Amino acid sequence: MVLFDILGQRWTLRILWELRLKRLTFRELRVRCENVSPTVLNTRLKSLRELNLVDHDADGYGHTSLGHELATQLATLDGWSQKWAKSLDMLDQ
Amino acid sequence: MVLFDILGQRWTLRILWELRLKRLTFRELRVRCENVSPTVLNTRLKSLRELNLVDHDADGYGHTSLGHELATQLATLDGWSQKWAKSLDMLDQ
DNA sequence: ATGTATGCTACTAATAGTGTAGCATCAAGA
DNA sequence: TCTTGATGCTACACTATTAGTAGCATACAT
């Protein structure tokens, strides 16, 4: 599973997630990703661009059409995680 | 997104993925995860157990019901990735 | 008792990530 | 033209994480 190898790198999922609403500049993206180091951010963006999931233009970084599709799937995963988080809280009490 | 923080650790997605078919022992899991170091495997399994996504019994490690739900979502992600991989090949040629 | 499988720990070397500083480029304003 | 500010990004020293290997303790079967 190539995709999982990529998503299973620190910050990759987060970066895709943060771009879900609108395009962001390198620096905006950094801030939203808890000030991830620019070294790592740049490395990840480079990978994501090579994989045709993210692109870059005058407005900053954003999803490609494929990246958008992927982000949609992540959104349903996010939805599920709400329920999961609740059930975890139940366990802890 | 707590879930993404967890899934975005090396091997976590892979471990969940490898358990999709049947329960596996610690050592079987290691082999399927390209001989990931036992240190990391154990750390991940501990987290996944705390998060109620994975459990352990006499037959080895396996998904909880929540873990199974998550793995189902990953399966659709996997399905999408087939198409994505193909479109990448097209680009490279 | 001996062999085999289990889950797991210990330890060192290698790799990846952090945090900070700062550079080169560009565009707008004075 | 000379700042000023924002951009993407690199450099580098430090720290944290992971890899890779060895091996232990337990259990169960022969």
Tab-separated table of C-alpha atoms (C1' of nucleotides) in Angstrom:
chain	number	residue	atom	x	y	z
A	1	MET	CA	0.000	0.000	0.000
A	2	VAL	CA	1.903	2.961	-1.335
A	3	LEU	CA	-0.744	5.422	-0.197
A	4	PHE	CA	-0.554	4.250	3.399
A	5	ASP	CA	3.210	4.519	3.401
A	6	ILE	CA	2.867	8.156	2.437
A	7	LEU	CA	-0.006	9.030	4.736
A	8	GLY	CA	1.818	7.274	7.550
A	9	GLN	CA	4.501	9.918	7.635
A	10	ARG	CA	4.289	12.556	10.275
A	11	TRP	CA	2.334	15.649	9.138
A	12	THR	CA	1.222	14.299	5.786
A	13	LEU	CA	-2.357	13.595	6.824
A	14	ARG	CA	-2.447	16.837	8.713
A	15	ILE	CA	-1.264	18.858	5.742
A	16	LEU	CA	-3.900	17.337	3.481
A	17	TRP	CA	-6.472	18.016	6.161
A	18	GLU	CA	-5.525	21.649	6.655
A	19	LEU	CA	-5.885	22.345	2.955
A	20	ARG	CA	-9.463	21.100	2.921
A	21	LEU	CA	-11.102	24.542	3.182
A	22	LYS	CA	-8.922	26.777	1.073
A	23	ARG	CA	-5.494	27.241	-0.394
A	24	LEU	CA	-2.831	28.268	2.084
A	25	THR	CA	0.614	29.772	1.775
A	26	PHE	CA	3.652	27.909	3.006
A	27	ARG	CA	3.710	30.036	6.133
A	28	GLU	CA	0.003	29.777	6.841
A	29	LEU	CA	0.290	26.035	6.512
A	30	ARG	CA	3.167	26.010	8.965
A	31	VAL	CA	1.149	27.874	11.574
A	32	ARG	CA	-1.835	25.562	11.164
A	33	CYS	CA	0.429	22.549	11.538
A	34	GLU	CA	1.662	23.638	14.953
A	35	ASN	CA	4.692	25.349	13.459
A	36	VAL	CA	6.079	22.231	11.925
A	37	SER	CA	9.646	22.839	10.867
A	38	PRO	CA	9.962	24.296	7.385
A	39	THR	CA	12.355	21.500	6.492
A	40	VAL	CA	9.728	18.838	7.002
A	41	LEU	CA	6.919	20.880	5.557
A	42	ASN	CA	8.864	21.449	2.386
A	43	THR	CA	9.785	17.783	2.124
A	44	ARG	CA	6.156	16.727	2.525
A	45	LEU	CA	4.874	19.295	0.057
A	46	LYS	CA	7.426	18.140	-2.454
A	47	SER	CA	6.229	14.534	-2.101
A	48	LEU	CA	2.588	15.496	-2.254
A	49	ARG	CA	3.207	17.508	-5.394
A	50	GLU	CA	5.038	14.637	-7.043
A	51	LEU	CA	2.127	12.396	-6.168
A	52	ASN	CA	-0.246	14.851	-7.762
A	53	LEU	CA	-2.226	15.382	-4.587
A	54	VAL	CA	-1.183	18.973	-3.969
A	55	ASP	CA	-0.198	21.814	-6.239
A	56	HIS	CA	1.131	25.319	-5.894
A	57	ASP	CA	0.195	28.578	-7.554
A	58	ALA	CA	0.102	32.290	-6.818
A	59	ASP	CA	-2.502	31.758	-4.086
A	60	GLY	CA	-0.349	29.212	-2.292
A	61	TYR	CA	-0.706	25.486	-1.837
A	62	GLY	CA	-3.913	23.575	-2.421
A	63	HIS	CA	-5.418	20.264	-3.399
A	64	THR	CA	-5.344	18.961	-6.910
A	65	SER	CA	-8.565	17.312	-8.049
A	66	LEU	CA	-7.186	13.993	-6.838
A	67	GLY	CA	-6.092	15.558	-3.582
A	68	HIS	CA	-9.590	16.877	-3.180
A	69	GLU	CA	-11.027	13.415	-3.658
A	70	LEU	CA	-8.688	12.067	-1.037
A	71	ALA	CA	-9.575	14.852	1.363
A	72	THR	CA	-13.231	13.963	0.913
A	73	GLN	CA	-12.493	10.459	2.082
A	74	LEU	CA	-10.565	11.834	5.015
A	75	ALA	CA	-13.611	13.900	5.905
A	76	THR	CA	-15.720	10.788	6.313
A	77	LEU	CA	-12.938	9.326	8.402
A	78	ASP	CA	-13.098	12.459	10.488
A	79	GLY	CA	-16.824	12.021	10.894
A	80	TRP	CA	-16.365	8.505	12.125
A	81	SER	CA	-13.684	9.629	14.552
A	82	GLN	CA	-16.175	11.819	16.406
A	83	LYS	CA	-18.197	8.787	17.371
A	84	TRP	CA	-15.044	6.881	18.178
A	85	ALA	CA	-13.765	9.676	20.420
A	86	LYS	CA	-17.044	9.678	22.318
A	87	SER	CA	-16.917	5.959	22.892
A	88	LEU	CA	-13.393	6.372	24.211
A	89	ASP	CA	-14.577	8.941	26.728
A	90	MET	CA	-17.194	6.481	27.902
A	91	LEU	CA	-14.507	3.885	28.539
A	92	ASP	CA	-12.335	6.248	30.535
A	93	GLN	CA	-15.107	7.023	32.975
B	1	MET	CA	-7.753	15.684	14.787
B	2	VAL	CA	-6.575	13.136	17.293
B	3	LEU	CA	-7.179	10.252	14.928
B	4	PHE	CA	-4.928	11.725	12.273
B	5	ASP	CA	-2.164	12.313	14.782
B	6	ILE	CA	-2.252	8.618	15.581
B	7	LEU	CA	-2.600	7.324	12.060
B	8	GLY	CA	0.175	9.659	10.989
B	9	GLN	CA	2.738	7.685	12.906
B	10	ARG	CA	4.895	5.318	10.996
B	11	TRP	CA	3.442	1.771	10.863
B	12	THR	CA	0.148	2.556	12.533
B	13	LEU	CA	-1.908	2.531	9.331
B	14	ARG	CA	0.005	-0.482	8.136
B	15	ILE	CA	-0.655	-2.426	11.308
B	16	LEU	CA	-4.379	-1.730	11.136
B	17	TRP	CA	-4.315	-2.729	7.505
B	18	GLU	CA	-2.493	-6.001	8.059
B	19	LEU	CA	-5.026	-7.083	10.644
B	20	ARG	CA	-7.909	-6.694	8.208
B	21	LEU	CA	-8.141	-10.380	7.250
B	22	LYS	CA	-7.436	-12.241	10.444
B	23	ARG	CA	-5.841	-12.045	13.828
B	24	LEU	CA	-2.056	-12.234	13.815
B	25	THR	CA	0.543	-12.962	16.441
B	26	PHE	CA	3.126	-10.370	17.349
B	27	ARG	CA	5.690	-12.149	15.217
B	28	GLU	CA	3.418	-12.655	12.230
B	29	LEU	CA	2.589	-8.980	12.355
B	30	ARG	CA	6.264	-8.107	12.406
B	31	VAL	CA	6.942	-10.142	9.293
B	32	ARG	CA	4.010	-8.587	7.447
B	33	CYS	CA	5.219	-5.129	8.404
B	34	GLU	CA	8.596	-5.612	6.746
B	35	ASN	CA	10.182	-6.720	9.988
B	36	VAL	CA	9.456	-3.514	11.801
B	37	SER	CA	11.480	-3.400	14.973
B	38	PRO	CA	9.739	-5.035	17.916
B	39	THR	CA	10.246	-1.875	19.911
B	40	VAL	CA	8.097	0.159	17.576
B	41	LEU	CA	5.570	-2.590	17.001
B	42	ASN	CA	5.024	-2.980	20.690
B	43	THR	CA	4.700	0.768	21.182
B	44	ARG	CA	2.111	1.019	18.421
B	45	LEU	CA	0.132	-1.972	19.629
B	46	LYS	CA	0.056	-0.490	23.093
B	47	SER	CA	-1.370	2.769	21.724
B	48	LEU	CA	-3.884	1.005	19.532
B	49	ARG	CA	-5.051	-1.066	22.455
B	50	GLU	CA	-5.455	1.992	24.639
B	51	LEU	CA	-7.481	3.585	21.874
B	52	ASN	CA	-9.703	0.537	21.721
B	53	LEU	CA	-8.904	-0.156	18.090
B	54	VAL	CA	-6.936	-3.344	18.630
B	55	ASP	CA	-7.101	-6.088	21.213
B	56	HIS	CA	-5.129	-9.163	22.135
B	57	ASP	CA	-6.171	-12.681	23.011
B	58	ALA	CA	-4.915	-16.248	22.726
B	59	ASP	CA	-5.107	-16.066	18.922
B	60	GLY	CA	-2.935	-12.965	18.791
B	61	TYR	CA	-3.741	-9.379	17.904
B	62	GLY	CA	-6.855	-8.294	16.073
B	63	HIS	CA	-9.337	-5.506	15.529
B	64	THR	CA	-11.883	-4.516	18.090
B	65	SER	CA	-15.299	-3.717	16.672
B	66	LEU	CA	-14.250	-0.084	16.378
B	67	GLY	CA	-10.982	-1.091	14.802
B	68	HIS	CA	-12.935	-3.120	12.316
B	69	GLU	CA	-15.061	-0.110	11.432
B	70	LEU	CA	-11.954	1.937	10.892
B	71	ALA	CA	-10.382	-0.761	8.752
B	72	THR	CA	-13.509	-0.741	6.613
B	73	GLN	CA	-12.984	2.934	5.918
B	74	LEU	CA	-9.367	2.270	5.111
B	75	ALA	CA	-10.512	-0.327	2.618
B	76	THR	CA	-12.458	2.264	0.658
B	77	LEU	CA	-9.384	4.465	0.806
B	78	ASP	CA	-7.447	1.554	-0.594
B	79	GLY	CA	-9.959	1.194	-3.385
B	80	TRP	CA	-9.592	4.835	-4.328
B	81	SER	CA	-5.810	4.533	-4.255
B	82	GLN	CA	-5.910	1.991	-7.100
B	83	LYS	CA	-7.392	4.574	-9.420
B	84	TRP	CA	-5.016	7.202	-8.107
B	85	ALA	CA	-1.999	4.971	-8.698
B	86	LYS	CA	-3.112	4.390	-12.278
B	87	SER	CA	-3.463	8.085	-12.947
B	88	LEU	CA	0.033	8.590	-11.575
B	89	ASP	CA	1.424	6.033	-14.019
B	90	MET	CA	-0.237	7.935	-16.842
B	91	LEU	CA	1.537	11.113	-15.762
B	92	ASP	CA	4.959	9.475	-15.619
B	93	GLN	CA	4.773	8.315	-19.207
C	1	DA	C1'	14.376	-32.166	29.488
C	2	DT	C1'	14.160	-30.437	25.089
C	3	DG	C1'	12.458	-28.025	21.362
C	4	DT	C1'	9.508	-24.423	19.721
C	5	DA	C1'	6.608	-20.564	19.708
C	6	DT	C1'	5.065	-16.749	22.155
C	7	DG	C1'	5.382	-11.539	23.653
C	8	DC	C1'	8.554	-8.540	24.665
C	9	DT	C1'	12.944	-5.768	26.474
C	10	DA	C1'	17.738	-3.904	25.863
C	11	DC	C1'	21.072	-1.672	23.452
C	12	DT	C1'	23.670	0.821	19.788
C	13	DA	C1'	23.684	2.886	15.305
C	14	DA	C1'	21.291	5.270	11.923
C	15	DT	C1'	17.659	8.258	10.453
C	16	DA	C1'	14.167	11.716	10.837
C	17	DG	C1'	12.341	15.755	12.916
C	18	DT	C1'	12.788	20.233	15.695
C	19	DG	C1'	13.760	24.952	16.324
C	20	DT	C1'	15.911	28.939	15.051
C	21	DA	C1'	18.182	32.049	12.005
C	22	DG	C1'	18.380	33.920	7.880
C	23	DC	C1'	18.646	34.316	2.615
C	24	DA	C1'	16.793	35.450	-2.104
C	25	DT	C1'	12.858	37.048	-4.566
C	26	DC	C1'	9.041	39.809	-5.507
C	27	DA	C1'	5.447	43.456	-5.133
C	28	DA	C1'	3.590	47.620	-3.095
C	29	DG	C1'	4.198	52.148	-0.980
C	30	DA	C1'	6.629	56.382	0.197
D	1	DT	C1'	14.816	54.447	-5.731
D	2	DC	C1'	14.701	52.791	-1.306
D	3	DT	C1'	12.266	50.596	2.191
D	4	DT	C1'	8.950	47.418	3.974
D	5	DG	C1'	6.739	43.297	4.250
D	6	DA	C1'	5.454	38.888	2.603
D	7	DT	C1'	6.783	34.964	0.116
D	8	DG	C1'	9.158	30.118	-0.348
D	9	DC	C1'	12.757	27.991	1.257
D	10	DT	C1'	17.727	26.454	3.002
D	11	DA	C1'	21.312	25.718	6.760
D	12	DC	C1'	22.615	23.884	10.829
D	13	DA	C1'	23.050	22.181	15.484
D	14	DC	C1'	20.266	19.644	18.607
D	15	DT	C1'	16.903	16.077	19.966
D	16	DA	C1'	13.771	12.387	19.311
D	17	DT	C1'	12.435	8.426	16.924
D	18	DT	C1'	13.265	4.239	14.519
D	19	DA	C1'	16.142	0.304	12.857
D	20	DG	C1'	18.419	-3.813	13.627
D	21	DT	C1'	20.008	-7.355	16.303
D	22	DA	C1'	20.365	-10.185	20.383
D	23	DG	C1'	18.268	-12.389	23.762
D	24	DC	C1'	15.115	-13.244	27.916
D	25	DA	C1'	10.983	-15.258	30.276
D	26	DT	C1'	6.939	-17.865	29.753
D	27	DA	C1'	4.146	-21.537	28.098
D	28	DC	C1'	3.039	-25.600	25.803
D	29	DA	C1'	4.079	-30.034	23.313
D	30	DT	C1'	7.107	-33.903	22.615
